[in-house]
């Protein structure tokens, strides 16, 4: 709205007439007799409009308008002239005037021109406001889309927190932003690494003062679980304290905090809504993270109990067969080292370790005297022994392992060229876990010996692996195993 109007004319008579017209219509007015005075007054006090003559002593009204608009682009100008033929409408409007009026003019004419400029101003204002609103909405939606995308990807909480901080700062024009989240495992707030939160205030004491207030409000929000928005005016140190702190909650449980401060403008209700929406999304991420933490914790416990059970089973079984006592444990150890060396995912490492611990469990179906026989085995005895992968599979197939343990046990005597047993599978038809187990089994067995043959030691095992790297054993698995045995000097 136009409230204050500056009238510029070197003819006192005109100044008075215009002043009377405008004052009677409720405008606050001041007058200037020369362009230089007008420019000075514009610097000293706020005006929304200038009604100015063109021809004046010193500077011309159009030149004054150009200079004024450079510094105050929001100002509206109405140019008055008694010399209509010397200045065209286009020249005046192109120079930046909202309108022009030819002397002499009636009060109604001037009022109508001001009214039109005011209407334009209102329309422009609401357009700018709508544009600003739409831009902020678009920015918020883009931020939410980016966060939602990050939440379904395997990004860390630190990365997600940094994203929330980045968007919260941008959306609210804040200078500083922090987030904290509560770890269920640690039961405390965790400040993630918030890179990009540089706050370069030259004066450390100002920084101290702002952070001190931020901490105080932070604690209040943690207790009340209600957002706080402050736009405090300057204090005795000429500091302006603007803060917006939002709790991150779910069902009234505090999950974290989002804090913003030192905005370049006052925080408004829209900022509160934006921060609230980001906090909600962040809350979902924290909840998901907590659920993952709980699940992983339970899984680790289950896996631990499961491994203990498998270990006990393995030890109990080996009492029957002292020659292979410890064989399964050593195979499990070597197999998981090979899988790690190959860069296999954690599931494969876990699968080969567990499968290794029970890979010969099928031998329970073989009479103990055959297993412990120290003379060479007869064909019939050998064929009985060859049934142990299938027997092991039959024992394990009913157990709901999260990995293909039973299948790996079934295939651990298969060979890459199809000469293995029980099914004569070849190449990649054999499970990766079984190919790893096969190499670990051979390397361990040759190093440790069997009732029916002496140990050939690690050197013999290395030779066997080199010799059959491309025929019996998977070359990648063999290379990883050789690296462990030769370069790392590991003794199975
Ligand atoms: Fe075996």
Short mmCIF file of C-alpha atoms and ligand atoms in Angstrom, two decimals:
data_model
loop_
_atom_site.label_atom_id
_atom_site.label_comp_id
_atom_site.label_asym_id
_atom_site.label_seq_id
_atom_site.Cartn_x
_atom_site.Cartn_y
_atom_site.Cartn_z
CA UNK A 1 0.00 0.00 0.00
CA UNK A 2 1.11 3.55 -0.74
CA UNK A 3 1.25 5.52 2.51
CA UNK A 4 3.97 8.15 2.18
CA UNK A 5 4.34 10.31 -0.93
CA UNK A 6 7.12 12.77 -1.71
CA UNK A 7 6.09 15.71 -3.92
CA UNK A 8 8.91 17.34 -5.93
CA UNK A 9 8.31 20.65 -7.73
CA UNK A 10 10.19 23.94 -7.81
CA UNK A 11 6.86 25.75 -8.17
CA UNK A 12 5.58 26.14 -4.63
CA UNK A 13 2.03 26.61 -5.91
CA UNK A 14 1.98 23.13 -7.46
CA UNK A 15 3.56 21.57 -4.46
CA UNK A 16 0.78 22.96 -2.27
CA UNK A 17 -2.03 21.93 -4.60
CA UNK A 18 -0.78 18.35 -4.88
CA UNK A 19 -0.12 18.21 -1.16
CA UNK A 20 -3.69 19.28 -0.39
CA UNK A 21 -5.18 16.75 -2.78
CA UNK A 22 -3.14 13.89 -1.38
CA UNK A 23 -3.45 14.82 2.29
CA UNK A 24 -7.24 15.04 1.96
CA UNK A 25 -7.18 11.47 0.70
CA UNK A 26 -5.26 10.20 3.72
CA UNK A 27 -1.69 10.09 2.36
CA UNK A 28 1.26 11.32 4.40
CA UNK A 29 3.14 13.84 2.26
CA UNK A 30 6.36 15.81 2.24
CA UNK A 31 7.59 18.26 -0.35
CA UNK A 32 10.96 18.99 -1.92
CA UNK A 33 11.69 22.07 -4.02
CA UNK A 34 14.67 20.58 -5.88
CA UNK A 35 15.76 17.11 -7.11
CA UNK A 36 18.85 17.15 -4.87
CA UNK A 37 16.65 17.72 -1.79
CA UNK A 38 14.35 14.92 -2.91
CA UNK A 39 17.23 12.44 -3.27
CA UNK A 40 18.50 13.35 0.19
CA UNK A 41 15.03 12.90 1.72
CA UNK A 42 14.63 9.51 0.07
CA UNK A 43 17.81 8.40 1.81
CA UNK A 44 16.64 9.75 5.15
CA UNK A 45 13.03 8.50 5.31
CA UNK A 46 10.97 5.76 3.67
CA UNK A 47 8.52 6.70 0.86
CA UNK A 48 6.43 4.48 -1.36
CA UNK A 49 5.79 7.05 -4.11
CA UNK A 50 7.20 10.22 -5.65
CA UNK A 51 5.07 12.70 -7.62
CA UNK A 52 7.57 14.88 -9.45
CA UNK A 53 7.75 17.70 -11.97
CA UNK A 54 10.17 17.29 -14.91
CA UNK A 55 11.60 20.69 -15.55
CA UNK A 56 13.36 21.98 -12.47
CA UNK A 57 16.46 23.97 -11.70
CA UNK A 58 19.62 21.90 -11.52
CA UNK A 59 18.59 18.31 -12.26
CA UNK A 60 15.74 17.27 -14.49
CA UNK A 61 12.95 15.19 -12.90
CA UNK A 62 13.61 12.17 -15.17
CA UNK A 63 17.31 12.10 -14.30
CA UNK A 64 16.42 12.29 -10.59
CA UNK A 65 13.96 9.40 -11.05
CA UNK A 66 16.65 7.27 -12.74
CA UNK A 67 19.09 7.87 -9.87
CA UNK A 68 16.44 7.22 -7.21
CA UNK A 69 15.28 3.98 -8.86
CA UNK A 70 18.82 2.63 -8.93
CA UNK A 71 18.86 2.72 -5.14
CA UNK A 72 15.15 2.25 -4.41
CA UNK A 73 13.77 0.04 -7.19
CA UNK A 74 10.48 -0.46 -5.29
CA UNK A 75 9.59 3.27 -5.52
CA UNK A 76 6.66 4.33 -7.75
CA UNK A 77 6.92 7.57 -9.74
CA UNK A 78 4.25 9.78 -11.27
CA UNK A 79 5.78 12.48 -13.45
CA UNK A 80 3.97 15.84 -13.86
CA UNK A 81 4.66 18.06 -16.82
CA UNK A 82 3.32 21.23 -18.33
CA UNK A 83 5.26 20.54 -21.53
CA UNK A 84 3.58 17.45 -22.88
CA UNK A 85 4.87 17.98 -26.38
CA UNK A 86 8.53 17.88 -25.25
CA UNK A 87 8.36 14.48 -23.51
CA UNK A 88 6.57 11.47 -24.92
CA UNK A 89 4.67 9.00 -22.71
CA UNK A 90 7.04 6.27 -23.91
CA UNK A 91 10.16 8.22 -22.87
CA UNK A 92 8.81 8.81 -19.38
CA UNK A 93 7.53 5.29 -18.80
CA UNK A 94 10.70 3.75 -20.26
CA UNK A 95 12.74 5.79 -17.79
CA UNK A 96 10.85 4.00 -14.99
CA UNK A 97 7.75 6.08 -14.19
CA UNK A 98 4.52 4.31 -13.26
CA UNK A 99 2.53 7.05 -15.02
CA UNK A 100 2.58 10.71 -16.05
CA UNK A 101 0.09 13.52 -15.74
CA UNK A 102 -0.21 16.79 -17.72
CA UNK A 103 -0.52 20.07 -15.85
CA UNK A 104 -3.01 21.39 -15.11
CA UNK A 105 -4.83 18.31 -13.81
CA UNK A 106 -7.83 17.67 -11.64
CA UNK A 107 -7.76 16.02 -8.22
CA UNK A 108 -9.78 13.10 -9.64
CA UNK A 109 -7.25 12.60 -12.43
CA UNK A 110 -4.33 12.39 -9.97
CA UNK A 111 -6.32 10.16 -7.62
CA UNK A 112 -7.21 7.80 -10.49
CA UNK A 113 -3.54 7.47 -11.50
CA UNK A 114 -2.40 6.75 -7.93
CA UNK A 115 -5.28 4.26 -7.59
CA UNK A 116 -4.18 2.42 -10.74
CA UNK A 117 -0.56 2.22 -9.53
CA UNK A 118 -1.77 0.92 -6.16
CA UNK A 119 -3.84 -1.79 -7.87
CA UNK A 120 -0.82 -2.80 -9.96
CA UNK A 121 1.35 -2.80 -6.84
CA UNK A 122 -1.14 -5.09 -5.05
CA UNK A 123 -1.33 -7.47 -8.00
CA UNK A 124 2.45 -7.52 -8.36
CA UNK A 125 2.79 -8.07 -4.61
CA UNK A 126 0.42 -11.02 -4.62
CA UNK A 127 2.13 -12.46 -7.72
CA UNK A 128 5.54 -12.17 -6.06
CA UNK A 129 4.08 -13.73 -2.90
CA UNK A 130 2.51 -16.60 -4.88
CA UNK A 131 5.76 -17.16 -6.76
CA UNK A 132 7.75 -17.20 -3.55
CA UNK A 133 5.24 -19.62 -2.00
CA UNK A 134 5.35 -21.92 -5.03
CA UNK A 135 9.14 -21.84 -5.14
CA UNK A 136 9.36 -22.78 -1.47
CA UNK A 137 6.77 -25.56 -1.94
CA UNK A 138 8.70 -26.93 -4.92
CA UNK A 139 11.96 -26.77 -2.96
CA UNK A 140 10.33 -28.60 -0.04
CA UNK A 141 8.90 -31.30 -2.30
CA UNK A 142 12.27 -31.75 -4.02
CA UNK A 143 13.95 -32.01 -0.62
CA UNK A 144 11.39 -34.60 0.53
CA UNK A 145 11.83 -36.58 -2.70
CA UNK A 146 15.62 -36.58 -2.28
CA UNK A 147 15.35 -37.67 1.36
CA UNK A 148 12.80 -40.39 0.57
CA UNK A 149 15.10 -41.70 -2.17
CA UNK A 150 18.06 -41.70 0.23
CA UNK A 151 16.00 -43.59 2.82
CA UNK A 152 15.51 -46.59 0.54
CA UNK A 153 19.20 -46.67 -0.42
CA UNK A 154 21.83 -48.11 1.91
CA UNK A 155 22.99 -44.68 3.13
CA UNK A 156 24.29 -44.17 6.66
CA UNK A 157 22.50 -42.09 9.31
CA UNK A 158 25.34 -39.56 9.04
CA UNK A 159 24.71 -39.11 5.33
CA UNK A 160 20.94 -38.87 5.87
CA UNK A 161 21.41 -36.37 8.71
CA UNK A 162 23.68 -34.24 6.51
CA UNK A 163 20.95 -34.24 3.81
CA UNK A 164 18.30 -33.12 6.33
CA UNK A 165 20.64 -30.35 7.53
CA UNK A 166 21.38 -29.20 3.97
CA UNK A 167 17.72 -28.94 2.98
CA UNK A 168 16.57 -27.45 6.29
CA UNK A 169 19.19 -24.70 5.93
CA UNK A 170 18.28 -23.94 2.33
CA UNK A 171 14.51 -23.95 2.88
CA UNK A 172 14.67 -21.60 5.86
CA UNK A 173 17.67 -19.44 4.78
CA UNK A 174 19.37 -20.46 8.02
CA UNK A 175 23.03 -19.86 8.75
CA UNK A 176 23.39 -22.87 11.02
CA UNK A 177 21.60 -26.19 11.33
CA UNK A 178 22.08 -29.24 13.53
CA UNK A 179 20.39 -32.58 13.96
CA UNK A 180 20.68 -35.19 16.65
CA UNK A 181 19.13 -38.61 16.73
CA UNK A 182 18.72 -41.10 19.53
CA UNK A 183 20.35 -44.45 19.08
CA UNK A 184 18.27 -47.23 20.62
CA UNK A 185 21.41 -49.21 21.23
CA UNK A 186 23.26 -46.37 22.96
CA UNK A 187 20.10 -44.76 24.39
CA UNK A 188 21.44 -41.25 23.91
CA UNK A 189 21.48 -38.42 21.41
CA UNK A 190 24.11 -38.83 18.74
CA UNK A 191 25.38 -35.77 16.92
CA UNK A 192 26.18 -36.95 13.44
CA UNK A 193 29.11 -35.58 11.52
CA UNK A 194 27.54 -32.50 9.99
CA UNK A 195 29.87 -31.47 7.25
CA UNK A 196 28.98 -28.30 5.41
CA UNK A 197 27.73 -26.56 8.53
CA UNK A 198 30.39 -23.88 8.32
CA UNK A 199 29.34 -20.79 10.13
CA UNK A 200 31.85 -18.13 9.48
CA UNK A 201 31.06 -15.43 11.96
CA UNK A 202 34.20 -13.37 12.32
CA UNK A 203 33.66 -12.82 16.02
CA UNK A 204 34.03 -15.95 18.18
CA UNK A 205 32.24 -14.25 21.09
CA UNK A 206 29.14 -13.78 18.90
CA UNK A 207 29.32 -17.40 17.93
CA UNK A 208 29.59 -18.37 21.61
CA UNK A 209 26.56 -16.26 22.53
CA UNK A 210 24.42 -17.69 19.74
CA UNK A 211 25.40 -21.27 20.51
CA UNK A 212 24.73 -20.75 24.20
CA UNK A 213 21.16 -19.60 23.44
CA UNK A 214 20.73 -22.42 20.95
CA UNK A 215 21.72 -24.98 23.61
CA UNK A 216 19.28 -23.50 26.11
CA UNK A 217 16.38 -23.69 23.65
CA UNK A 218 17.52 -27.13 22.54
CA UNK A 219 17.19 -28.41 26.11
CA UNK A 220 13.75 -26.82 26.44
CA UNK A 221 12.55 -28.53 23.26
CA UNK A 222 13.97 -31.88 24.46
CA UNK A 223 11.89 -31.57 27.63
CA UNK A 224 8.65 -30.06 26.25
CA UNK A 225 8.72 -31.87 22.90
CA UNK A 226 7.20 -28.80 21.30
CA UNK A 227 8.78 -26.68 18.55
CA UNK A 228 10.21 -23.29 19.45
CA UNK A 229 10.48 -20.35 17.04
CA UNK A 230 12.08 -17.08 18.14
CA UNK A 231 12.81 -13.90 16.25
CA UNK A 232 14.24 -11.84 19.09
CA UNK A 233 15.22 -8.29 18.28
CA UNK A 234 18.74 -7.10 18.83
CA UNK A 235 20.02 -7.48 22.35
CA UNK A 236 22.51 -5.29 24.19
CA UNK A 237 25.32 -6.78 22.05
CA UNK A 238 23.49 -5.88 18.85
CA UNK A 239 22.86 -9.57 18.21
CA UNK A 240 19.77 -10.79 16.52
CA UNK A 241 18.64 -14.18 17.82
CA UNK A 242 16.58 -16.16 15.40
CA UNK A 243 16.05 -19.84 16.16
CA UNK A 244 13.72 -22.59 15.02
CA UNK A 245 14.03 -25.87 16.90
CA UNK A 246 11.77 -28.83 16.21
CA UNK A 247 11.59 -32.09 18.14
CA UNK A 248 11.62 -35.28 16.10
CA UNK A 249 9.00 -37.48 17.76
CA UNK A 250 6.88 -40.55 17.16
CA UNK A 251 3.91 -41.26 19.45
CA UNK A 252 5.26 -38.64 21.86
CA UNK A 253 8.60 -40.39 22.12
CA UNK A 254 11.58 -38.13 21.44
CA UNK A 255 13.68 -39.58 18.62
CA UNK A 256 15.86 -36.60 17.80
CA UNK A 257 16.03 -32.85 17.29
CA UNK A 258 16.34 -30.50 14.32
CA UNK A 259 17.70 -27.05 15.17
CA UNK A 260 18.07 -24.04 12.87
CA UNK A 261 19.45 -20.61 13.60
CA UNK A 262 20.76 -17.25 12.40
CA UNK A 263 18.38 -16.94 9.47
CA UNK A 264 18.90 -13.94 7.19
CA UNK A 265 15.24 -13.04 7.78
CA UNK A 266 12.62 -13.61 10.48
CA UNK A 267 11.38 -17.19 10.73
CA UNK A 268 7.69 -17.55 9.85
CA UNK A 269 4.90 -20.11 10.15
CA UNK A 270 5.89 -21.60 6.81
CA UNK A 271 9.40 -22.31 8.13
CA UNK A 272 7.81 -24.03 11.10
CA UNK A 273 5.76 -26.23 8.75
CA UNK A 274 8.81 -26.99 6.57
CA UNK A 275 11.00 -27.88 9.55
CA UNK A 276 8.12 -30.02 10.90
CA UNK A 277 7.84 -31.95 7.63
CA UNK A 278 11.58 -32.56 7.44
CA UNK A 279 11.56 -33.62 11.10
CA UNK A 280 8.73 -36.12 10.42
CA UNK A 281 10.67 -37.68 7.57
CA UNK A 282 13.81 -37.75 9.67
CA UNK A 283 11.75 -39.44 12.42
CA UNK A 284 10.74 -42.21 10.02
CA UNK A 285 14.41 -42.69 9.11
CA UNK A 286 15.39 -42.89 12.79
CA UNK A 287 12.57 -45.37 13.50
CA UNK A 288 13.62 -47.49 10.57
CA UNK A 289 17.19 -47.32 11.71
CA UNK A 290 16.13 -48.32 15.25
CA UNK A 291 14.08 -51.21 13.87
CA UNK A 292 17.14 -52.27 11.83
CA UNK A 293 19.31 -51.99 14.96
CA UNK A 294 16.84 -54.16 16.93
CA UNK A 295 16.58 -56.66 14.11
CA UNK A 296 20.35 -56.86 13.71
CA UNK A 297 20.75 -57.27 17.45
CA UNK A 298 18.23 -60.14 17.51
CA UNK A 299 19.82 -61.63 14.42
CA UNK A 300 23.27 -61.47 15.99
CA UNK A 301 21.91 -63.16 19.13
CA UNK A 302 20.15 -65.83 17.09
CA UNK A 303 23.21 -66.39 14.95
CA UNK A 304 25.37 -66.68 18.05
CA UNK A 305 23.00 -69.25 19.62
CA UNK A 306 22.77 -71.04 16.31
CA UNK A 307 26.54 -71.21 15.90
CA UNK A 308 26.93 -72.54 19.42
CA UNK A 309 24.38 -75.27 18.65
CA UNK A 310 26.07 -76.17 15.39
CA UNK A 311 29.43 -76.12 17.12
CA UNK A 312 28.16 -78.48 19.86
CA UNK A 313 26.69 -80.78 17.22
CA UNK A 314 29.96 -80.73 15.33
CA UNK A 315 32.00 -81.52 18.48
CA UNK A 316 29.61 -84.30 19.53
CA UNK A 317 29.86 -85.86 16.11
CA UNK A 318 33.63 -85.73 16.06
CA UNK A 319 33.82 -87.87 19.23
CA UNK A 320 32.89 -90.79 16.97
CA UNK A 321 35.68 -89.93 14.55
CA UNK A 322 38.77 -88.72 16.38
CA UNK A 323 40.82 -88.55 13.18
CA UNK A 324 38.67 -85.84 11.84
CA UNK A 325 38.31 -84.11 15.22
CA UNK A 326 38.64 -80.41 14.60
CA UNK A 327 38.55 -80.93 10.80
CA UNK A 328 35.16 -79.28 10.40
CA UNK A 329 36.13 -76.30 12.55
CA UNK A 330 39.36 -75.80 10.62
CA UNK A 331 37.51 -76.09 7.29
CA UNK A 332 34.93 -73.56 8.53
CA UNK A 333 37.76 -71.20 9.48
CA UNK A 334 39.65 -71.55 6.21
CA UNK A 335 36.46 -71.34 4.09
CA UNK A 336 35.36 -68.09 5.73
CA UNK A 337 38.89 -66.65 5.23
CA UNK A 338 38.72 -67.58 1.54
CA UNK A 339 35.26 -65.97 1.17
CA UNK A 340 36.53 -62.81 2.87
CA UNK A 341 39.67 -62.75 0.70
CA UNK A 342 37.45 -63.03 -2.38
CA UNK A 343 35.46 -60.01 -1.21
CA UNK A 344 32.24 -62.03 -0.86
CA UNK A 345 29.30 -60.41 0.94
CA UNK A 346 28.77 -61.11 4.66
CA UNK A 347 26.00 -63.67 3.95
CA UNK A 348 28.38 -65.85 1.93
CA UNK A 349 31.07 -65.64 4.63
CA UNK A 350 28.48 -66.66 7.29
CA UNK A 351 27.09 -69.43 5.06
CA UNK A 352 30.48 -71.05 4.36
CA UNK A 353 31.48 -70.86 8.03
CA UNK A 354 28.29 -72.63 9.18
CA UNK A 355 28.33 -75.10 6.30
CA UNK A 356 31.99 -75.82 7.08
CA UNK A 357 31.13 -76.63 10.70
CA UNK A 358 28.69 -79.38 9.64
CA UNK A 359 29.82 -80.30 6.14
CA UNK A 360 30.66 -83.90 7.11
CA UNK A 361 27.66 -84.40 9.41
CA UNK A 362 26.34 -87.06 7.00
CA UNK A 363 29.15 -89.34 8.14
CA UNK A 364 27.01 -90.02 11.21
CA UNK A 365 25.20 -92.54 9.02
CA UNK A 366 28.45 -94.40 8.34
CA UNK A 367 29.57 -97.14 10.78
CA UNK A 368 32.29 -95.82 13.09
CA UNK A 369 34.62 -98.73 12.21
CA UNK A 370 34.75 -97.61 8.58
CA UNK A 371 35.42 -94.00 9.54
CA UNK A 372 38.24 -94.95 11.88
CA UNK A 373 39.71 -97.71 9.70
CA UNK A 374 43.42 -97.29 9.24
CA UNK A 375 43.82 -99.62 6.27
CA UNK A 376 42.76 -98.77 2.71
CA UNK A 377 39.01 -98.67 2.22
CA UNK A 378 37.28 -101.28 0.04
CA UNK A 379 35.08 -100.14 -2.86
CA UNK A 380 31.91 -100.86 -0.93
CA UNK A 381 33.17 -98.92 2.06
CA UNK A 382 34.22 -96.06 -0.19
CA UNK A 383 30.77 -95.95 -1.77
CA UNK A 384 29.25 -95.79 1.74
CA UNK A 385 31.50 -92.85 2.56
CA UNK A 386 30.48 -91.16 -0.71
CA UNK A 387 26.91 -91.08 0.53
CA UNK A 388 27.78 -88.63 3.31
CA UNK A 389 26.99 -85.41 1.39
CA UNK A 390 23.47 -86.69 0.63
CA UNK A 391 23.03 -87.98 4.19
CA UNK A 392 24.19 -84.60 5.49
CA UNK A 393 21.77 -82.83 3.19
CA UNK A 394 18.91 -85.04 4.43
CA UNK A 395 19.74 -84.11 8.02
CA UNK A 396 20.03 -80.39 7.34
CA UNK A 397 17.37 -79.77 4.67
CA UNK A 398 14.61 -79.35 7.29
CA UNK A 399 16.53 -76.63 9.14
CA UNK A 400 15.44 -73.14 8.10
CA UNK A 401 18.91 -71.62 7.59
CA UNK A 402 18.94 -68.10 6.19
CA UNK A 403 21.65 -69.31 3.80
CA UNK A 404 21.97 -72.35 1.47
CA UNK A 405 23.84 -74.43 4.09
CA UNK A 406 22.20 -77.78 3.27
CA UNK A 407 22.84 -77.33 -0.49
CA UNK A 408 26.49 -76.36 0.15
CA UNK A 409 26.93 -79.53 2.27
CA UNK A 410 25.30 -81.63 -0.51
CA UNK A 411 27.66 -80.20 -3.15
CA UNK A 412 30.95 -80.00 -1.26
CA UNK A 413 32.43 -83.02 -3.10
CA UNK A 414 31.32 -81.85 -6.56
CA UNK A 415 34.21 -80.83 -8.85
CA UNK A 416 34.42 -78.15 -11.55
CA UNK A 417 35.03 -80.71 -14.37
CA UNK A 418 32.00 -82.81 -13.34
CA UNK A 419 34.03 -85.67 -11.81
CA UNK A 420 32.74 -85.15 -8.27
CA UNK A 421 29.81 -86.67 -6.43
CA UNK A 422 26.93 -87.22 -5.67
CA UNK A 423 25.43 -85.59 -8.80
CA UNK A 424 28.44 -84.90 -11.04
CA UNK A 425 27.64 -81.17 -11.28
CA UNK A 426 30.15 -78.94 -13.07
CA UNK A 427 31.30 -75.32 -13.31
CA UNK A 428 28.96 -72.59 -12.09
CA UNK A 429 26.16 -75.16 -11.59
CA UNK A 430 27.92 -75.79 -8.29
CA UNK A 431 27.02 -73.24 -5.60
CA UNK A 432 29.74 -70.69 -4.83
CA UNK A 433 29.55 -71.70 -1.16
CA UNK A 434 30.14 -75.35 -2.15
CA UNK A 435 33.08 -74.42 -4.43
CA UNK A 436 34.69 -72.54 -1.53
CA UNK A 437 33.99 -75.42 0.87
CA UNK A 438 35.51 -77.94 -1.56
CA UNK A 439 38.84 -76.07 -1.74
CA UNK A 440 38.97 -75.48 2.04
CA UNK A 441 38.08 -79.14 2.67
CA UNK A 442 40.85 -80.48 0.40
CA UNK A 443 43.46 -78.02 1.72
CA UNK A 444 42.66 -78.90 5.33
CA UNK A 445 42.35 -82.65 4.77
CA UNK A 446 45.69 -82.88 2.93
CA UNK A 447 47.44 -80.78 5.54
CA UNK A 448 46.08 -82.85 8.44
CA UNK A 449 45.91 -86.39 7.07
CA UNK A 450 43.31 -89.17 7.27
CA UNK A 451 43.21 -92.64 8.84
CA UNK A 452 43.88 -94.19 5.44
CA UNK A 453 46.72 -91.87 4.35
CA UNK A 454 49.39 -89.71 5.91
CA UNK A 455 49.29 -85.99 5.94
CA UNK A 456 51.19 -84.43 3.05
CA UNK A 457 51.32 -81.11 4.87
CA UNK A 458 50.51 -77.64 3.70
CA UNK A 459 53.09 -77.89 0.90
CA UNK A 460 51.31 -80.95 -0.48
CA UNK A 461 47.98 -79.16 -0.27
CA UNK A 462 49.42 -76.15 -2.12
CA UNK A 463 50.78 -78.44 -4.85
CA UNK A 464 47.41 -80.19 -5.20
CA UNK A 465 45.63 -76.84 -5.56
CA UNK A 466 48.13 -75.54 -8.17
CA UNK A 467 47.87 -78.75 -10.15
CA UNK A 468 44.07 -78.87 -10.27
CA UNK A 469 43.31 -75.13 -10.27
CA UNK A 470 41.57 -75.27 -13.66
CA UNK A 471 40.12 -78.76 -13.55
CA UNK A 472 38.80 -79.78 -10.14
CA UNK A 473 38.67 -76.48 -8.30
CA UNK A 474 37.25 -73.04 -9.01
CA UNK A 475 40.27 -70.92 -10.12
CA UNK A 476 39.15 -67.78 -8.22
CA UNK A 477 38.57 -69.75 -5.02
CA UNK A 478 41.88 -71.59 -5.49
CA UNK A 479 43.80 -68.33 -6.00
CA UNK A 480 42.28 -66.86 -2.82
CA UNK A 481 43.14 -70.00 -0.86
CA UNK A 482 46.71 -70.08 -2.25
CA UNK A 483 47.14 -66.45 -1.25
CA UNK A 484 46.12 -67.33 2.30
CA UNK A 485 48.37 -70.42 2.46
CA UNK A 486 51.41 -69.11 0.54
CA UNK A 487 51.52 -65.35 1.03
CA UNK A 488 49.95 -65.17 4.46
CA UNK A 489 51.54 -68.45 5.64
CA UNK A 490 48.26 -69.66 7.14
CA UNK A 491 48.31 -73.24 8.47
CA UNK A 492 44.84 -74.84 8.39
FE1 LIG B 1 33.29 -84.41 3.12
#
